[in-house]
Coordinates of C-alpha atoms in Angstrom, one line a residue:
M1 CA 1.2 217.1 -41.5
G2 CA 1.8 214.1 -42.8
K3 CA 2.6 210.7 -41.3
T4 CA 4.9 207.4 -41.0
L5 CA 4.0 204.1 -42.3
F6 CA 3.4 203.3 -38.1
D7 CA 1.5 206.4 -37.3
K8 CA -0.6 205.3 -40.4
V9 CA -1.0 201.5 -39.5
W10 CA -1.5 202.5 -35.3
N11 CA -3.9 204.7 -35.7
K12 CA -6.2 203.0 -37.5
H13 CA -6.1 200.4 -34.9
V14 CA -7.7 203.1 -32.4
L15 CA -10.9 202.0 -30.8
T16 CA -10.8 204.4 -28.4
G17 CA -8.2 206.3 -26.2
K18 CA -6.2 209.6 -26.5
E19 CA -3.3 210.3 -27.9
G20 CA -0.8 211.0 -25.7
G21 CA -2.7 208.6 -23.0
P22 CA -2.8 204.5 -23.1
Q23 CA -4.9 203.9 -25.8
L24 CA -6.8 200.5 -26.7
L25 CA -5.9 198.7 -30.3
Y26 CA -7.7 196.6 -31.9
I27 CA -5.0 193.3 -32.8
D28 CA -5.7 191.1 -36.3
L29 CA -3.7 188.5 -35.6
H30 CA -3.0 186.5 -32.1
L31 CA 0.6 184.2 -32.1
I32 CA 0.2 181.7 -29.3
H33 CA 3.1 179.0 -27.8
E34 CA 3.3 176.8 -25.1
V35 CA 5.7 179.4 -22.5
T36 CA 3.1 182.3 -22.2
S37 CA -0.3 180.8 -23.0
P38 CA -0.5 178.2 -20.4
Q39 CA -1.3 180.6 -17.3
A40 CA -3.4 183.2 -19.9
F41 CA -6.0 180.0 -21.2
E42 CA -6.2 179.4 -17.6
G43 CA -7.1 183.4 -16.4
L44 CA -10.0 182.8 -19.0
R45 CA -11.2 179.6 -17.5
L46 CA -11.1 180.9 -13.8
Q47 CA -13.0 184.0 -15.2
N48 CA -15.3 182.0 -17.1
R49 CA -14.9 183.9 -19.8
Q50 CA -14.7 182.7 -24.1
L51 CA -12.1 183.1 -26.5
R52 CA -13.5 186.0 -28.3
R53 CA -11.2 184.9 -31.9
P54 CA -10.0 181.9 -32.2
D55 CA -10.0 182.4 -36.4
L56 CA -7.5 184.8 -35.2
T57 CA -5.9 183.3 -33.2
Y58 CA -2.4 180.8 -34.1
A59 CA 0.0 178.1 -31.4
T60 CA 2.7 176.5 -32.5
L61 CA 5.5 174.0 -30.4
D62 CA 8.8 175.7 -30.2
H63 CA 10.7 177.0 -27.2
N64 CA 10.5 173.3 -26.0
V65 CA 10.2 170.8 -28.7
P66 CA 13.8 168.5 -29.2
T67 CA 15.0 168.5 -32.6
V68 CA 16.5 164.9 -32.8
D69 CA 13.6 163.2 -31.3
I70 CA 11.0 164.8 -31.5
F71 CA 8.0 162.5 -29.3
N72 CA 10.8 162.2 -26.6
I73 CA 9.9 164.4 -24.3
K74 CA 12.5 163.8 -21.0
D75 CA 12.2 166.8 -19.4
E76 CA 9.1 167.3 -17.5
I77 CA 7.7 170.7 -17.4
A78 CA 8.7 171.1 -21.0
N79 CA 6.7 167.9 -21.5
K80 CA 3.9 169.3 -19.7
Q81 CA 3.3 173.0 -21.2
I82 CA 4.2 171.4 -24.2
T83 CA 0.7 169.3 -23.8
T84 CA -1.1 171.9 -21.7
L85 CA -1.1 174.3 -25.5
Q86 CA -2.7 170.6 -27.2
N87 CA -5.3 171.1 -24.9
N88 CA -6.4 174.2 -24.7
A89 CA -6.4 174.3 -28.3
K90 CA -8.6 172.1 -29.0
E91 CA -10.9 173.3 -25.7
F92 CA -10.6 176.5 -27.1
G93 CA -11.2 175.6 -30.9
V94 CA -7.4 177.3 -31.6
H95 CA -5.6 176.2 -34.8
I96 CA -2.4 174.5 -33.7
F97 CA 0.5 174.2 -36.1
D98 CA 1.1 170.2 -34.0
M99 CA 4.0 168.5 -33.1
G100 CA 5.8 167.0 -36.0
S101 CA 3.0 168.6 -38.6
D102 CA 3.0 170.6 -42.5
E103 CA 3.9 173.3 -40.8
Q104 CA 5.2 173.2 -37.3
G105 CA 8.1 175.6 -36.6
I106 CA 9.5 178.9 -34.5
V107 CA 6.4 181.2 -34.0
H108 CA 8.8 183.9 -36.0
M109 CA 9.1 181.8 -38.7
V110 CA 4.8 180.4 -39.3
G111 CA 3.5 183.0 -39.2
P112 CA 5.0 184.6 -42.7
E113 CA 4.8 181.0 -43.8
T114 CA 1.7 180.6 -44.4
G115 CA 1.4 184.2 -45.5
L116 CA -1.1 184.9 -41.9
T117 CA 2.0 187.9 -41.2
Q118 CA 0.7 190.3 -43.9
P119 CA 0.6 194.1 -44.1
G120 CA -0.6 196.5 -41.9
K121 CA -1.8 194.5 -39.7
T122 CA -1.0 194.7 -35.8
I123 CA 0.2 191.4 -34.7
V124 CA 0.9 190.5 -30.7
C125 CA 2.4 187.4 -28.8
G126 CA 3.4 186.8 -26.0
D127 CA 7.2 186.9 -27.3
S128 CA 10.3 189.2 -27.4
H129 CA 10.8 189.4 -31.1
T130 CA 7.4 189.9 -32.1
A131 CA 8.9 192.2 -34.0
T132 CA 10.2 189.9 -36.5
H133 CA 6.8 190.5 -38.6
G134 CA 7.2 194.1 -38.2
A135 CA 9.5 193.2 -42.4
F136 CA 5.6 193.3 -44.1
G137 CA 5.0 196.4 -42.8
A138 CA 3.0 195.7 -39.9
I139 CA 3.1 196.5 -36.2
A140 CA 4.3 193.8 -34.4
F141 CA 5.2 193.7 -30.5
G142 CA 6.0 191.0 -28.1
I143 CA 3.5 190.9 -24.7
G144 CA 2.9 189.6 -20.7
T145 CA 1.4 187.1 -19.9
S146 CA -1.4 188.8 -18.8
E147 CA -1.5 190.6 -22.1
V148 CA -2.0 188.0 -23.6
E149 CA -5.1 186.3 -21.5
H150 CA -6.3 190.7 -22.4
V151 CA -6.3 189.6 -26.0
F152 CA -7.8 186.3 -25.6
A153 CA -10.2 187.7 -24.1
T154 CA -10.6 191.8 -26.0
Q155 CA -8.9 190.7 -28.6
S156 CA -7.4 195.3 -28.6
L157 CA -4.8 195.6 -25.9
W158 CA -4.3 199.1 -24.1
Q159 CA -0.7 200.4 -25.3
T160 CA 0.6 203.5 -25.3
K161 CA 1.9 204.9 -28.2
P162 CA 6.0 205.0 -29.6
K163 CA 8.1 208.4 -30.4
N164 CA 9.3 207.5 -34.6
L165 CA 12.5 206.8 -35.1
K166 CA 13.9 206.5 -38.4
I167 CA 17.0 204.7 -39.8
D168 CA 18.4 205.6 -42.9
V169 CA 20.5 203.0 -44.2
T170 CA 22.8 203.7 -47.6
G171 CA 25.1 202.4 -49.6
K172 CA 25.9 198.5 -50.9
L173 CA 26.3 196.4 -48.7
P174 CA 29.8 194.5 -49.4
T175 CA 30.3 190.9 -51.1
G176 CA 30.1 188.5 -47.0
V177 CA 28.4 191.3 -45.5
Y178 CA 24.6 190.9 -44.9
A179 CA 22.1 191.7 -43.0
K180 CA 22.7 190.3 -40.1
D181 CA 25.6 192.4 -39.9
I182 CA 23.6 195.7 -40.6
I183 CA 21.9 195.0 -36.8
L184 CA 25.1 194.0 -35.0
H185 CA 27.0 197.3 -35.9
L186 CA 23.7 199.1 -35.2
I187 CA 23.5 198.2 -31.9
S188 CA 27.2 198.1 -31.2
Q189 CA 28.0 201.6 -32.0
Y190 CA 24.4 202.7 -30.1
G191 CA 23.8 200.5 -27.7
V192 CA 20.7 198.0 -26.3
D193 CA 18.5 201.0 -25.7
F194 CA 18.8 203.2 -28.2
G195 CA 15.1 202.3 -29.2
T196 CA 13.3 202.7 -26.0
G197 CA 10.3 204.0 -25.8
Y198 CA 10.9 204.7 -30.1
A199 CA 8.7 202.9 -33.2
L200 CA 11.9 201.7 -35.4
E201 CA 11.1 202.0 -38.8
F202 CA 14.1 201.1 -41.1
S203 CA 14.8 202.3 -45.1
G204 CA 17.2 203.7 -47.6
E205 CA 18.4 201.9 -50.6
A206 CA 20.2 199.2 -48.3
I207 CA 16.4 198.1 -47.0
R208 CA 15.1 197.9 -50.4
S209 CA 18.0 195.8 -51.8
L210 CA 17.2 193.4 -49.2
S211 CA 14.9 190.4 -49.6
M212 CA 12.5 189.5 -46.5
E213 CA 14.6 187.1 -45.3
A214 CA 17.2 189.9 -44.8
R215 CA 14.6 192.5 -44.0
M216 CA 13.5 189.5 -41.3
T217 CA 16.7 189.1 -39.6
I218 CA 17.3 193.0 -39.2
C219 CA 13.7 193.9 -37.1
N220 CA 13.9 190.4 -35.2
M221 CA 16.9 191.8 -33.3
A222 CA 14.7 195.5 -32.4
I223 CA 13.9 195.1 -29.1
E224 CA 17.5 193.9 -28.5
A225 CA 18.5 197.8 -30.2
G226 CA 15.3 198.7 -26.3
A227 CA 12.9 198.7 -28.6
K228 CA 9.6 196.7 -29.4
Y229 CA 8.6 197.2 -32.8
G230 CA 10.8 197.8 -35.9
M231 CA 9.2 198.2 -38.6
M232 CA 10.0 198.4 -42.7
E233 CA 7.9 200.2 -45.9
P234 CA 6.3 197.5 -47.7
D235 CA 6.7 196.8 -50.9
E236 CA 6.8 195.2 -53.9
T237 CA 9.4 192.3 -52.9
T238 CA 6.6 192.4 -49.8
F239 CA 4.2 191.2 -52.2
E240 CA 6.0 189.0 -54.2
Y241 CA 6.6 186.9 -51.0
V242 CA 3.0 187.1 -49.8
K243 CA 1.5 185.6 -52.9
G244 CA 0.1 183.0 -52.8
R245 CA 1.2 181.6 -49.7
P246 CA -1.7 179.4 -48.0
Y247 CA -3.9 182.3 -45.3
A248 CA -2.8 185.0 -47.9
I249 CA -7.0 185.2 -49.3
N250 CA -8.1 188.5 -51.3
F251 CA -4.3 188.5 -52.1
D252 CA -5.6 191.3 -54.8
N253 CA -8.6 193.4 -53.3
S254 CA -5.2 193.8 -49.9
V255 CA -2.6 195.5 -52.5
D256 CA -4.4 197.6 -53.3
E257 CA -4.8 198.9 -49.6
W258 CA -1.0 197.8 -48.8
R259 CA 0.2 200.0 -50.9
E260 CA -0.5 202.8 -48.6
L261 CA 1.4 201.5 -45.7
Y262 CA 4.6 204.4 -46.8
T263 CA 6.3 207.0 -44.8
D264 CA 4.5 210.9 -45.6
D265 CA 7.3 212.7 -47.3
D266 CA 6.1 215.6 -44.9
A267 CA 6.1 213.1 -42.1
E268 CA 8.6 214.1 -38.8
F269 CA 10.8 212.1 -37.0
D270 CA 11.4 212.3 -33.0
R271 CA 14.8 210.6 -34.4
V272 CA 16.5 210.0 -37.4
I273 CA 19.9 207.7 -37.4
E274 CA 22.0 207.4 -40.6
M275 CA 24.3 204.4 -41.7
D276 CA 26.1 203.9 -44.8
V277 CA 27.0 200.4 -44.8
S278 CA 29.4 200.6 -48.1
D279 CA 32.3 199.5 -46.3
L280 CA 31.0 197.2 -43.0
E281 CA 32.9 194.4 -42.1
P282 CA 31.1 191.0 -40.8
Q283 CA 30.5 191.6 -37.2
V284 CA 31.1 189.6 -34.1
T285 CA 30.8 190.2 -30.3
W286 CA 33.2 189.4 -27.4
G287 CA 31.2 189.7 -24.3
T288 CA 27.4 189.1 -23.1
S289 CA 25.6 191.9 -24.7
P290 CA 24.2 192.3 -28.2
E291 CA 26.6 195.8 -28.2
M292 CA 29.3 194.2 -27.3
G293 CA 30.6 193.6 -30.2
V294 CA 32.7 194.5 -33.1
S295 CA 33.6 194.5 -36.5
F296 CA 36.2 191.0 -37.6
N297 CA 39.6 193.7 -38.0
T298 CA 39.1 194.5 -34.7
P299 CA 40.1 194.5 -31.7
F300 CA 38.2 193.7 -28.1
P301 CA 37.6 197.5 -26.5
E302 CA 39.4 198.1 -23.6
I303 CA 37.6 197.9 -20.8
E304 CA 35.4 201.4 -18.8
N305 CA 32.9 199.9 -16.4
I306 CA 31.7 196.9 -14.8
N307 CA 30.2 195.6 -17.0
D308 CA 32.5 194.8 -19.4
E309 CA 35.0 193.7 -16.9
R310 CA 31.7 191.6 -15.8
A311 CA 31.7 190.6 -19.5
Y312 CA 35.6 189.9 -20.1
N313 CA 35.4 187.3 -16.6
Y314 CA 32.9 185.2 -18.1
M315 CA 33.4 184.9 -21.9
D316 CA 37.8 183.8 -20.4
L317 CA 38.9 187.0 -22.8
K318 CA 40.9 190.0 -22.6
P319 CA 41.2 193.9 -24.1
G320 CA 43.2 193.9 -27.1
Q321 CA 42.4 190.6 -28.7
K322 CA 40.4 189.6 -32.0
A323 CA 37.7 187.6 -33.2
E324 CA 40.5 184.7 -34.2
D325 CA 41.6 184.8 -30.5
I326 CA 38.8 182.5 -29.9
D327 CA 38.7 179.2 -29.1
L328 CA 35.4 178.1 -30.0
G329 CA 34.4 174.5 -29.8
Y330 CA 30.4 175.3 -31.3
V331 CA 28.9 175.8 -33.9
F332 CA 24.8 177.0 -34.1
L333 CA 22.7 177.4 -37.3
G334 CA 18.9 178.6 -36.1
S335 CA 16.6 180.5 -34.7
C336 CA 14.0 182.7 -35.6
T337 CA 16.9 185.3 -36.4
N338 CA 18.7 183.1 -39.1
A339 CA 17.3 179.4 -39.9
R340 CA 15.4 181.0 -43.3
L341 CA 16.2 178.8 -47.0
S342 CA 18.5 181.4 -47.9
D343 CA 20.2 181.1 -44.1
L344 CA 21.0 177.7 -45.2
V345 CA 22.0 178.1 -48.2
E346 CA 24.1 181.2 -47.7
A347 CA 26.4 179.0 -45.1
S348 CA 25.7 175.5 -47.2
H349 CA 27.7 177.7 -50.4
I350 CA 31.0 177.4 -47.5
V351 CA 30.1 174.2 -46.1
K352 CA 30.3 172.5 -49.2
G353 CA 33.2 170.1 -50.2
N354 CA 34.5 170.7 -47.2
Q355 CA 34.8 169.7 -43.3
V356 CA 33.5 170.6 -40.2
H357 CA 36.8 171.0 -37.9
P358 CA 37.8 168.7 -35.2
N359 CA 37.2 171.1 -32.0
I360 CA 34.4 171.4 -33.1
T361 CA 30.4 170.5 -32.6
A362 CA 27.7 171.9 -35.3
I363 CA 24.0 172.2 -35.4
V364 CA 22.0 173.0 -38.1
V365 CA 18.4 173.4 -36.7
P366 CA 15.8 175.0 -39.9
G367 CA 13.8 177.0 -37.9
S368 CA 10.4 175.5 -39.5
R369 CA 9.6 171.6 -41.3
T370 CA 9.0 173.4 -43.9
V371 CA 12.4 175.4 -44.5
K372 CA 13.8 171.5 -43.4
K373 CA 12.0 170.2 -46.3
E374 CA 12.5 172.8 -49.2
A375 CA 16.8 172.4 -48.1
E376 CA 15.9 168.6 -48.4
K377 CA 14.4 168.5 -51.5
I378 CA 17.4 171.1 -52.8
G379 CA 20.4 168.4 -51.1
L380 CA 21.2 171.1 -48.4
D381 CA 20.7 168.2 -45.1
K382 CA 23.7 166.7 -48.1
I383 CA 25.7 169.3 -47.9
F384 CA 26.2 169.1 -43.9
K385 CA 25.7 165.2 -43.0
E386 CA 28.5 165.4 -45.2
A387 CA 30.7 168.3 -44.0
G388 CA 30.0 166.6 -40.5
F389 CA 26.9 169.5 -38.9
D390 CA 24.3 167.4 -37.6
W391 CA 20.7 167.7 -39.8
R392 CA 18.0 168.7 -36.2
E393 CA 14.4 168.9 -36.7
P394 CA 12.8 172.6 -36.4
G395 CA 12.4 174.8 -33.7
C396 CA 13.9 177.1 -31.6
S397 CA 16.8 174.6 -30.0
M398 CA 19.7 175.8 -29.5
C399 CA 18.8 179.9 -29.6
L400 CA 17.7 179.8 -25.3
G401 CA 18.9 176.6 -23.2
M402 CA 15.0 175.6 -22.7
N403 CA 15.7 172.4 -24.7
P404 CA 18.0 169.9 -24.4
D405 CA 19.9 171.7 -27.1
Q406 CA 22.8 172.7 -25.3
V407 CA 26.2 175.2 -25.1
P408 CA 28.6 172.9 -22.1
N409 CA 30.0 174.6 -19.4
G410 CA 33.0 177.2 -20.7
V411 CA 32.6 176.1 -24.0
H412 CA 32.4 179.3 -27.0
C413 CA 29.9 179.0 -30.0
A414 CA 29.5 181.2 -33.2
S415 CA 25.6 181.4 -33.7
T416 CA 23.6 183.1 -35.3
S417 CA 21.4 183.5 -32.4
N418 CA 19.8 186.8 -31.4
R419 CA 21.6 186.8 -27.9
N420 CA 24.1 186.3 -26.0
F421 CA 23.4 186.7 -21.6
E422 CA 25.6 184.9 -19.3
G423 CA 23.6 181.2 -20.0
R424 CA 20.9 182.0 -22.5
Q425 CA 22.8 179.4 -24.8
G426 CA 22.8 176.6 -20.7
K427 CA 24.7 176.9 -18.0
G428 CA 28.6 179.0 -18.4
A429 CA 28.2 179.1 -22.0
R430 CA 29.6 182.1 -24.0
T431 CA 27.7 182.7 -27.2
H432 CA 29.4 184.8 -29.9
L433 CA 26.8 186.6 -32.1
V434 CA 27.3 186.4 -36.1
S435 CA 25.4 185.7 -39.4
P436 CA 24.8 182.8 -40.9
A437 CA 28.1 182.9 -43.4
M438 CA 30.5 183.9 -40.6
A439 CA 28.8 180.3 -38.9
A440 CA 30.0 177.7 -42.0
A441 CA 32.6 179.4 -42.5
A442 CA 34.1 178.9 -38.7
A443 CA 33.2 175.0 -38.2
I444 CA 35.3 174.5 -41.2
N445 CA 38.4 176.5 -39.9
G446 CA 38.2 176.0 -36.6
K447 CA 38.5 179.7 -35.6
F448 CA 36.4 182.5 -36.9
I449 CA 37.9 184.1 -39.7
D450 CA 37.1 186.8 -42.6
V451 CA 34.4 185.7 -44.4
R452 CA 34.9 187.6 -47.2
K453 CA 37.4 186.5 -48.7
V454 CA 35.9 183.0 -49.1
V455 CA 32.0 183.9 -49.9
V456 CA 32.1 184.9 -54.0

């Protein structure tokens, strides 16, 4: 029987353990940040252990960093976490993409941009959105702090192999509809737990037509579907993206191996989901879970359970309303889901020559300094600032309430991030997940509009 892409990469990295039970996997790349690494480093000290492979461990600062005055960290806990990582990196010989450095940024941006993320690798990070890197044909997943310490000490990790779920995405995306809409629609239709226990492989003509940045957006939110892993078959688009990046050494030799990373024609999946995006509409979440979303022209659903009732109360919305009825106050363009250059370019097309609505506070946070510099090189910063957006320094920013960028209590925010839980963007914040184009159009119009009418 043929093998899936996931099977091939997994089997290549098994050090010991029987199939069907826990297996010890070798880890090719360990990415760390300031929030989930301090206890793991301290664990090494307490056990008098060394970091086994500092050359395969890379650190960046992202969750706590301010995006206005980046070296003025007023929160004591945030400052301690940042300085602790800086000191730990120095002590244990870890390369750190430090504050203000040319390559500093959100961890799931830095990996691909530097060329550290490559097809066929096993990649871990103490962050739930590590599946982002699976867009390259890597097995990438988030781990807990105790697991971070285990990788520090052994460069390996015990895992039980999941089942395989194929998501076949066919058709051509309509104008004004994007990768973010694909994953939001998928989750709204199948729920936040359909991927639990599975490794997701996204395939089909619609996936193959996407850029690498769009593919990363989809894999990024595999965790919102309940899956630790989201993967895509590497192809010429993948290879072209990786080529020439700083850490993509021995590229020519590696490509020959990467071309063997595909699912065999006779491979069998444990489950298959088919999705045609030909008539897909822009998506908007109305509630407090990524599955609480609708197509733009669809009314919000009736209350079916206590979770729906609680979500409507928290969001101050009612069944039967539509996205255009939401009283927006903030717009956030950023996060590891949608803060790449192509996201900002798409949003800028809508923003250019217009002004942010008087009722809206709008901020743009490039996901990395690399993106920020590239965006400024082509004048995107001027487009956003002239329209009334706040142009910020890179970081996780308003994706989560762990830094100064927070949505005020009770305010509705159009956000390009990945989660809309209660308090995710600040105490009492009301988050609506959308594509960058939808967020940009909302900033200009003061409310959600059908972005298909303004995108040409």
